Amino acid sequence: MTPLTAPGLPPWPPLLVDPTRGVALVSARHATWRSFEWAAKTTEFCVWVTCCGIAIVILTYFPHPIPLVRAFGLLIIGGIAFPIVSALVRHNVWGPLARQLFCIRTVVEFHPEAIVIRSPLYDQPVVVWRSWNGQPVQTRFMVEPDHAATAAAENANPKRKYSKEHLRGGLMLFVVVSTQNQMSEGGIFRAIPITEISTTLAAKFTMVCTAAATLTRLDRQSEQARTTRGVDIDADHV
């Protein structure tokens, strides 16, 4: 598969296409609000370990014979060093941990017959078919506020040392499938969650997925049998 670039198409997430098979792939590692929450807990542990290390250094290199003077020196030096070191650790560790260590991977495969979703939301790949009872299924991608992130923001400790912007900006990316039933006035609509995502990345991911869906539509591909592995979204075990 080869990367596809186009005017107006963001460079992230990368869009890979195989024109001969009519297949497109969107795969990206990205942080979510849960990534930042896990990173906050890990960062606090790092702060605790760092401050303990500083205390050990102070006790080792300032061995005053009078215990009271030694304790007083520890309080003075620690009182100055601990807040500074804690702020530096939180500032430099929290973000990188969330984006690198606790990030997740979301993969969306686009075939003329189906869209395959691989996401931490599901134990197995999920297949969304692009036709139903002989009718083409229309797909579009949209984002909505993540209710779990909103609840976490409301229940967060007001004295917490970390910003809540990632909680307020937590979104859920959906693929909306719809069919127009000629025997009824309206169509059938269904929103299938794809992944948790942040506000800063949601628009880019949505744009690239929309482009991939357009490139792999059935009416743009030759009719031929293809096999797609995965789990049907309507199967009993999903």
mmCIF file of C-alpha atoms in Angstrom:
data_model
loop_
_atom_site.group_PDB
_atom_site.id
_atom_site.type_symbol
_atom_site.label_atom_id
_atom_site.label_comp_id
_atom_site.label_asym_id
_atom_site.label_seq_id
_atom_site.Cartn_x
_atom_site.Cartn_y
_atom_site.Cartn_z
ATOM 1 C CA MET A 1 0.000 0.000 0.000
ATOM 2 C CA THR A 2 1.203 3.504 -0.791
ATOM 3 C CA PRO A 3 0.609 6.780 1.085
ATOM 4 C CA LEU A 4 -1.885 9.136 -0.500
ATOM 5 C CA THR A 5 -1.478 12.881 -0.299
ATOM 6 C CA ALA A 6 -3.883 15.465 -1.621
ATOM 7 C CA PRO A 7 -4.534 19.201 -1.226
ATOM 8 C CA GLY A 8 -6.637 19.784 1.854
ATOM 9 C CA LEU A 9 -5.969 16.313 3.253
ATOM 10 C CA PRO A 10 -4.127 16.445 6.597
ATOM 11 C CA PRO A 11 -0.851 14.511 6.840
ATOM 12 C CA TRP A 12 -2.126 12.796 9.995
ATOM 13 C CA PRO A 13 -3.414 10.162 10.198
ATOM 14 C CA PRO A 14 -1.669 8.678 7.142
ATOM 15 C CA LEU A 15 -3.932 7.356 4.413
ATOM 16 C CA LEU A 16 -2.611 4.246 2.649
ATOM 17 C CA VAL A 17 -4.258 2.980 -0.533
ATOM 18 C CA ASP A 18 -3.982 -0.016 -2.819
ATOM 19 C CA PRO A 19 -5.591 1.032 -6.138
ATOM 20 C CA THR A 20 -5.374 -2.455 -7.612
ATOM 21 C CA ARG A 21 -7.577 -3.940 -4.865
ATOM 22 C CA GLY A 22 -9.588 -0.816 -4.125
ATOM 23 C CA VAL A 23 -8.564 -0.888 -0.460
ATOM 24 C CA ALA A 24 -7.613 1.962 1.870
ATOM 25 C CA LEU A 25 -6.147 1.880 5.377
ATOM 26 C CA VAL A 26 -6.163 4.490 8.137
ATOM 27 C CA SER A 27 -3.966 3.572 11.097
ATOM 28 C CA ALA A 28 -2.803 5.873 13.868
ATOM 29 C CA ARG A 29 -1.523 5.951 17.426
ATOM 30 C CA HIS A 30 -3.121 8.692 19.494
ATOM 31 C CA ALA A 31 -3.775 9.700 23.067
ATOM 32 C CA THR A 32 -7.227 9.826 24.629
ATOM 33 C CA TRP A 33 -8.521 11.353 27.831
ATOM 34 C CA ARG A 34 -7.866 7.998 29.491
ATOM 35 C CA SER A 35 -4.242 8.188 28.321
ATOM 36 C CA PHE A 36 -3.801 11.493 30.137
ATOM 37 C CA GLU A 37 -5.465 10.163 33.290
ATOM 38 C CA TRP A 38 -3.158 7.128 33.392
ATOM 39 C CA ALA A 39 -0.209 9.415 32.680
ATOM 40 C CA ALA A 40 -1.223 11.663 35.596
ATOM 41 C CA LYS A 41 -1.189 8.735 38.022
ATOM 42 C CA THR A 42 2.184 7.561 36.726
ATOM 43 C CA THR A 43 3.592 11.088 36.899
ATOM 44 C CA GLU A 44 2.566 11.417 40.536
ATOM 45 C CA PHE A 45 4.448 8.207 41.260
ATOM 46 C CA CYS A 46 7.498 9.678 39.494
ATOM 47 C CA VAL A 47 7.176 12.838 41.607
ATOM 48 C CA TRP A 48 7.088 10.762 44.798
ATOM 49 C CA VAL A 49 10.141 8.715 43.758
ATOM 50 C CA THR A 50 12.065 11.850 42.754
ATOM 51 C CA CYS A 51 11.337 13.634 46.024
ATOM 52 C CA CYS A 52 12.385 10.552 48.005
ATOM 53 C CA GLY A 53 15.607 10.467 46.014
ATOM 54 C CA ILE A 54 16.286 14.127 46.812
ATOM 55 C CA ALA A 55 15.664 13.484 50.513
ATOM 56 C CA ILE A 56 18.140 10.587 50.486
ATOM 57 C CA VAL A 57 20.756 12.769 48.764
ATOM 58 C CA ILE A 58 20.276 15.535 51.326
ATOM 59 C CA LEU A 59 20.619 13.117 54.225
ATOM 60 C CA THR A 60 23.711 11.543 52.645
ATOM 61 C CA TYR A 61 25.663 14.688 51.714
ATOM 62 C CA PHE A 62 24.648 16.856 54.675
ATOM 63 C CA PRO A 63 25.403 14.527 57.615
ATOM 64 C CA HIS A 64 25.334 17.129 60.401
ATOM 65 C CA PRO A 65 26.169 15.566 63.784
ATOM 66 C CA ILE A 66 23.256 17.303 65.520
ATOM 67 C CA PRO A 67 19.996 15.583 64.512
ATOM 68 C CA LEU A 68 17.890 18.721 65.071
ATOM 69 C CA VAL A 69 20.077 20.814 62.779
ATOM 70 C CA ARG A 70 20.083 18.015 60.248
ATOM 71 C CA ALA A 71 16.272 17.797 60.298
ATOM 72 C CA PHE A 72 15.981 21.582 60.065
ATOM 73 C CA GLY A 73 18.307 21.612 57.051
ATOM 74 C CA LEU A 74 16.268 18.881 55.429
ATOM 75 C CA LEU A 75 13.087 20.913 55.885
ATOM 76 C CA ILE A 76 14.637 24.086 54.477
ATOM 77 C CA ILE A 77 16.306 22.480 51.450
ATOM 78 C CA GLY A 78 13.400 20.109 50.853
ATOM 79 C CA GLY A 79 10.878 22.923 51.173
ATOM 80 C CA ILE A 80 12.626 24.762 48.353
ATOM 81 C CA ALA A 81 13.606 21.818 46.174
ATOM 82 C CA PHE A 82 10.496 19.627 46.351
ATOM 83 C CA PRO A 83 7.979 22.113 44.852
ATOM 84 C CA ILE A 84 10.372 23.050 42.049
ATOM 85 C CA VAL A 85 11.238 19.466 41.189
ATOM 86 C CA SER A 86 7.579 18.391 41.405
ATOM 87 C CA ALA A 87 6.506 21.126 38.997
ATOM 88 C CA LEU A 88 9.293 20.244 36.553
ATOM 89 C CA VAL A 89 8.425 16.531 36.593
ATOM 90 C CA ARG A 90 4.720 17.178 36.057
ATOM 91 C CA HIS A 91 5.416 19.621 33.232
ATOM 92 C CA ASN A 92 7.874 17.381 31.368
ATOM 93 C CA VAL A 93 6.552 13.879 32.051
ATOM 94 C CA TRP A 94 2.756 14.047 31.935
ATOM 95 C CA GLY A 95 2.261 14.893 28.255
ATOM 96 C CA PRO A 96 4.939 12.581 26.781
ATOM 97 C CA LEU A 97 3.705 9.657 28.882
ATOM 98 C CA ALA A 98 0.140 10.161 27.636
ATOM 99 C CA ARG A 99 1.140 10.501 23.978
ATOM 100 C CA GLN A 100 3.789 7.781 23.869
ATOM 101 C CA LEU A 101 3.329 5.199 26.607
ATOM 102 C CA PHE A 102 -0.436 5.254 27.197
ATOM 103 C CA CYS A 103 -1.606 6.041 23.683
ATOM 104 C CA ILE A 104 -3.821 3.634 21.759
ATOM 105 C CA ARG A 105 -3.900 2.472 18.147
ATOM 106 C CA THR A 106 -6.983 2.750 15.986
ATOM 107 C CA VAL A 107 -7.084 1.020 12.596
ATOM 108 C CA VAL A 108 -9.876 1.386 10.048
ATOM 109 C CA GLU A 109 -9.745 -0.674 6.850
ATOM 110 C CA PHE A 110 -11.888 0.366 3.903
ATOM 111 C CA HIS A 111 -12.960 -2.269 1.388
ATOM 112 C CA PRO A 112 -15.610 -1.854 -1.310
ATOM 113 C CA GLU A 113 -17.793 -4.368 0.540
ATOM 114 C CA ALA A 114 -17.082 -3.449 4.163
ATOM 115 C CA ILE A 115 -15.365 -1.203 6.667
ATOM 116 C CA VAL A 116 -13.316 -3.068 9.281
ATOM 117 C CA ILE A 117 -12.695 -1.402 12.645
ATOM 118 C CA ARG A 118 -9.866 -2.416 14.975
ATOM 119 C CA SER A 119 -10.102 -0.439 18.173
ATOM 120 C CA PRO A 120 -9.575 -0.911 21.934
ATOM 121 C CA LEU A 121 -13.354 -0.522 22.221
ATOM 122 C CA TYR A 122 -13.755 -4.026 20.799
ATOM 123 C CA ASP A 123 -12.085 -7.328 21.621
ATOM 124 C CA GLN A 124 -12.187 -8.371 17.956
ATOM 125 C CA PRO A 125 -12.320 -6.529 14.633
ATOM 126 C CA VAL A 126 -15.777 -5.246 13.752
ATOM 127 C CA VAL A 127 -17.139 -5.353 10.211
ATOM 128 C CA VAL A 128 -19.590 -2.755 8.929
ATOM 129 C CA TRP A 129 -21.047 -3.927 5.613
ATOM 130 C CA ARG A 130 -21.526 -1.346 2.866
ATOM 131 C CA SER A 131 -24.616 -2.957 1.355
ATOM 132 C CA TRP A 132 -27.790 -4.380 2.908
ATOM 133 C CA ASN A 133 -30.493 -6.393 1.162
ATOM 134 C CA GLY A 134 -29.130 -5.273 -2.168
ATOM 135 C CA GLN A 135 -29.166 -1.597 -1.203
ATOM 136 C CA PRO A 136 -25.997 0.485 -0.831
ATOM 137 C CA VAL A 137 -25.284 1.646 2.690
ATOM 138 C CA GLN A 138 -24.289 5.280 3.065
ATOM 139 C CA THR A 139 -21.548 6.035 5.578
ATOM 140 C CA ARG A 140 -20.413 9.227 7.208
ATOM 141 C CA PHE A 141 -18.133 9.980 10.116
ATOM 142 C CA MET A 142 -18.985 12.227 13.021
ATOM 143 C CA VAL A 143 -17.869 13.012 16.558
ATOM 144 C CA GLU A 144 -19.913 13.546 19.702
ATOM 145 C CA PRO A 145 -18.904 14.415 23.277
ATOM 146 C CA ASP A 146 -17.658 11.398 25.193
ATOM 147 C CA HIS A 147 -20.062 10.996 28.112
ATOM 148 C CA ALA A 148 -17.495 9.062 30.140
ATOM 149 C CA ALA A 149 -14.986 11.915 29.796
ATOM 150 C CA THR A 150 -17.641 14.477 30.728
ATOM 151 C CA ALA A 151 -18.542 12.492 33.849
ATOM 152 C CA ALA A 152 -14.859 12.209 34.786
ATOM 153 C CA ALA A 153 -14.486 15.989 34.471
ATOM 154 C CA GLU A 154 -17.505 16.607 36.698
ATOM 155 C CA ASN A 155 -16.285 14.169 39.350
ATOM 156 C CA ALA A 156 -12.638 15.261 39.280
ATOM 157 C CA ASN A 157 -11.065 16.594 42.464
ATOM 158 C CA PRO A 158 -11.169 20.406 42.284
ATOM 159 C CA LYS A 159 -7.717 20.508 43.905
ATOM 160 C CA ARG A 160 -6.112 18.236 41.309
ATOM 161 C CA LYS A 161 -2.753 19.398 39.954
ATOM 162 C CA TYR A 162 -3.534 18.564 36.327
ATOM 163 C CA SER A 163 -5.626 20.365 33.768
ATOM 164 C CA LYS A 164 -9.083 19.021 32.932
ATOM 165 C CA GLU A 165 -9.011 20.219 29.322
ATOM 166 C CA HIS A 166 -8.455 16.686 28.027
ATOM 167 C CA LEU A 167 -11.586 15.620 29.899
ATOM 168 C CA ARG A 168 -13.699 18.482 28.614
ATOM 169 C CA GLY A 169 -12.385 17.871 25.100
ATOM 170 C CA GLY A 170 -12.901 14.105 25.097
ATOM 171 C CA LEU A 171 -14.858 12.976 22.026
ATOM 172 C CA MET A 172 -16.118 9.719 20.558
ATOM 173 C CA LEU A 173 -15.694 9.076 16.831
ATOM 174 C CA PHE A 174 -18.611 7.283 15.151
ATOM 175 C CA VAL A 175 -19.342 5.884 11.732
ATOM 176 C CA VAL A 176 -22.984 6.512 10.894
ATOM 177 C CA VAL A 177 -24.517 4.019 8.468
ATOM 178 C CA SER A 178 -27.853 4.583 6.794
ATOM 179 C CA THR A 179 -30.009 2.932 4.143
ATOM 180 C CA GLN A 180 -32.890 4.425 2.246
ATOM 181 C CA ASN A 181 -35.726 1.923 2.259
ATOM 182 C CA GLN A 182 -37.926 2.467 -0.757
ATOM 183 C CA MET A 183 -40.910 0.872 1.052
ATOM 184 C CA SER A 184 -40.857 3.441 3.855
ATOM 185 C CA GLU A 185 -40.647 7.196 4.189
ATOM 186 C CA GLY A 186 -37.350 7.244 6.027
ATOM 187 C CA GLY A 187 -34.115 5.342 6.160
ATOM 188 C CA ILE A 188 -32.449 3.220 8.807
ATOM 189 C CA PHE A 189 -29.700 4.971 10.761
ATOM 190 C CA ARG A 190 -27.126 3.525 13.097
ATOM 191 C CA ALA A 191 -24.104 5.085 14.807
ATOM 192 C CA ILE A 192 -21.240 2.689 15.553
ATOM 193 C CA PRO A 193 -18.447 3.895 17.888
ATOM 194 C CA ILE A 194 -14.956 3.706 16.426
ATOM 195 C CA THR A 195 -12.635 5.177 19.040
ATOM 196 C CA GLU A 196 -12.174 7.744 21.777
ATOM 197 C CA ILE A 197 -10.305 10.762 20.480
ATOM 198 C CA SER A 198 -9.333 14.287 21.504
ATOM 199 C CA THR A 199 -10.751 17.500 20.092
ATOM 200 C CA THR A 200 -7.443 18.447 18.475
ATOM 201 C CA LEU A 201 -7.309 15.218 16.436
ATOM 202 C CA ALA A 202 -10.980 14.499 15.769
ATOM 203 C CA ALA A 203 -11.373 16.734 12.707
ATOM 204 C CA LYS A 204 -8.256 15.297 11.035
ATOM 205 C CA PHE A 205 -9.267 11.689 11.667
ATOM 206 C CA THR A 206 -12.786 12.343 10.405
ATOM 207 C CA MET A 207 -11.536 14.025 7.233
ATOM 208 C CA VAL A 208 -9.135 11.213 6.348
ATOM 209 C CA CYS A 209 -11.733 8.501 7.026
ATOM 210 C CA THR A 210 -14.233 10.335 4.839
ATOM 211 C CA ALA A 211 -11.691 10.464 2.016
ATOM 212 C CA ALA A 212 -10.919 6.755 2.413
ATOM 213 C CA ALA A 213 -14.619 5.867 2.325
ATOM 214 C CA THR A 214 -15.109 7.897 -0.839
ATOM 215 C CA LEU A 215 -12.144 6.286 -2.578
ATOM 216 C CA THR A 216 -13.401 2.775 -1.863
ATOM 217 C CA ARG A 217 -17.112 3.143 -2.608
ATOM 218 C CA LEU A 218 -18.693 0.258 -4.481
ATOM 219 C CA ASP A 219 -19.686 2.463 -7.383
ATOM 220 C CA ARG A 220 -16.031 3.355 -7.861
ATOM 221 C CA GLN A 221 -14.759 -0.199 -7.878
ATOM 222 C CA SER A 222 -15.182 -3.078 -10.300
ATOM 223 C CA GLU A 223 -17.530 -5.819 -9.138
ATOM 224 C CA GLN A 224 -15.464 -8.778 -7.954
ATOM 225 C CA ALA A 225 -15.516 -11.136 -4.971
ATOM 226 C CA ARG A 226 -13.344 -10.230 -2.022
ATOM 227 C CA THR A 227 -12.907 -11.735 1.426
ATOM 228 C CA THR A 228 -12.773 -9.599 4.562
ATOM 229 C CA ARG A 229 -11.872 -11.062 7.940
ATOM 230 C CA GLY A 230 -13.503 -9.778 11.041
ATOM 231 C CA VAL A 231 -16.573 -9.963 13.209
ATOM 232 C CA ASP A 232 -19.974 -8.903 11.952
ATOM 233 C CA ILE A 233 -21.301 -5.989 14.043
ATOM 234 C CA ASP A 234 -24.680 -7.750 14.124
ATOM 235 C CA ALA A 235 -23.297 -11.115 15.251
ATOM 236 C CA ASP A 236 -24.554 -12.362 18.614
ATOM 237 C CA HIS A 237 -21.078 -12.510 20.160
ATOM 238 C CA VAL A 238 -20.173 -8.874 19.478
#
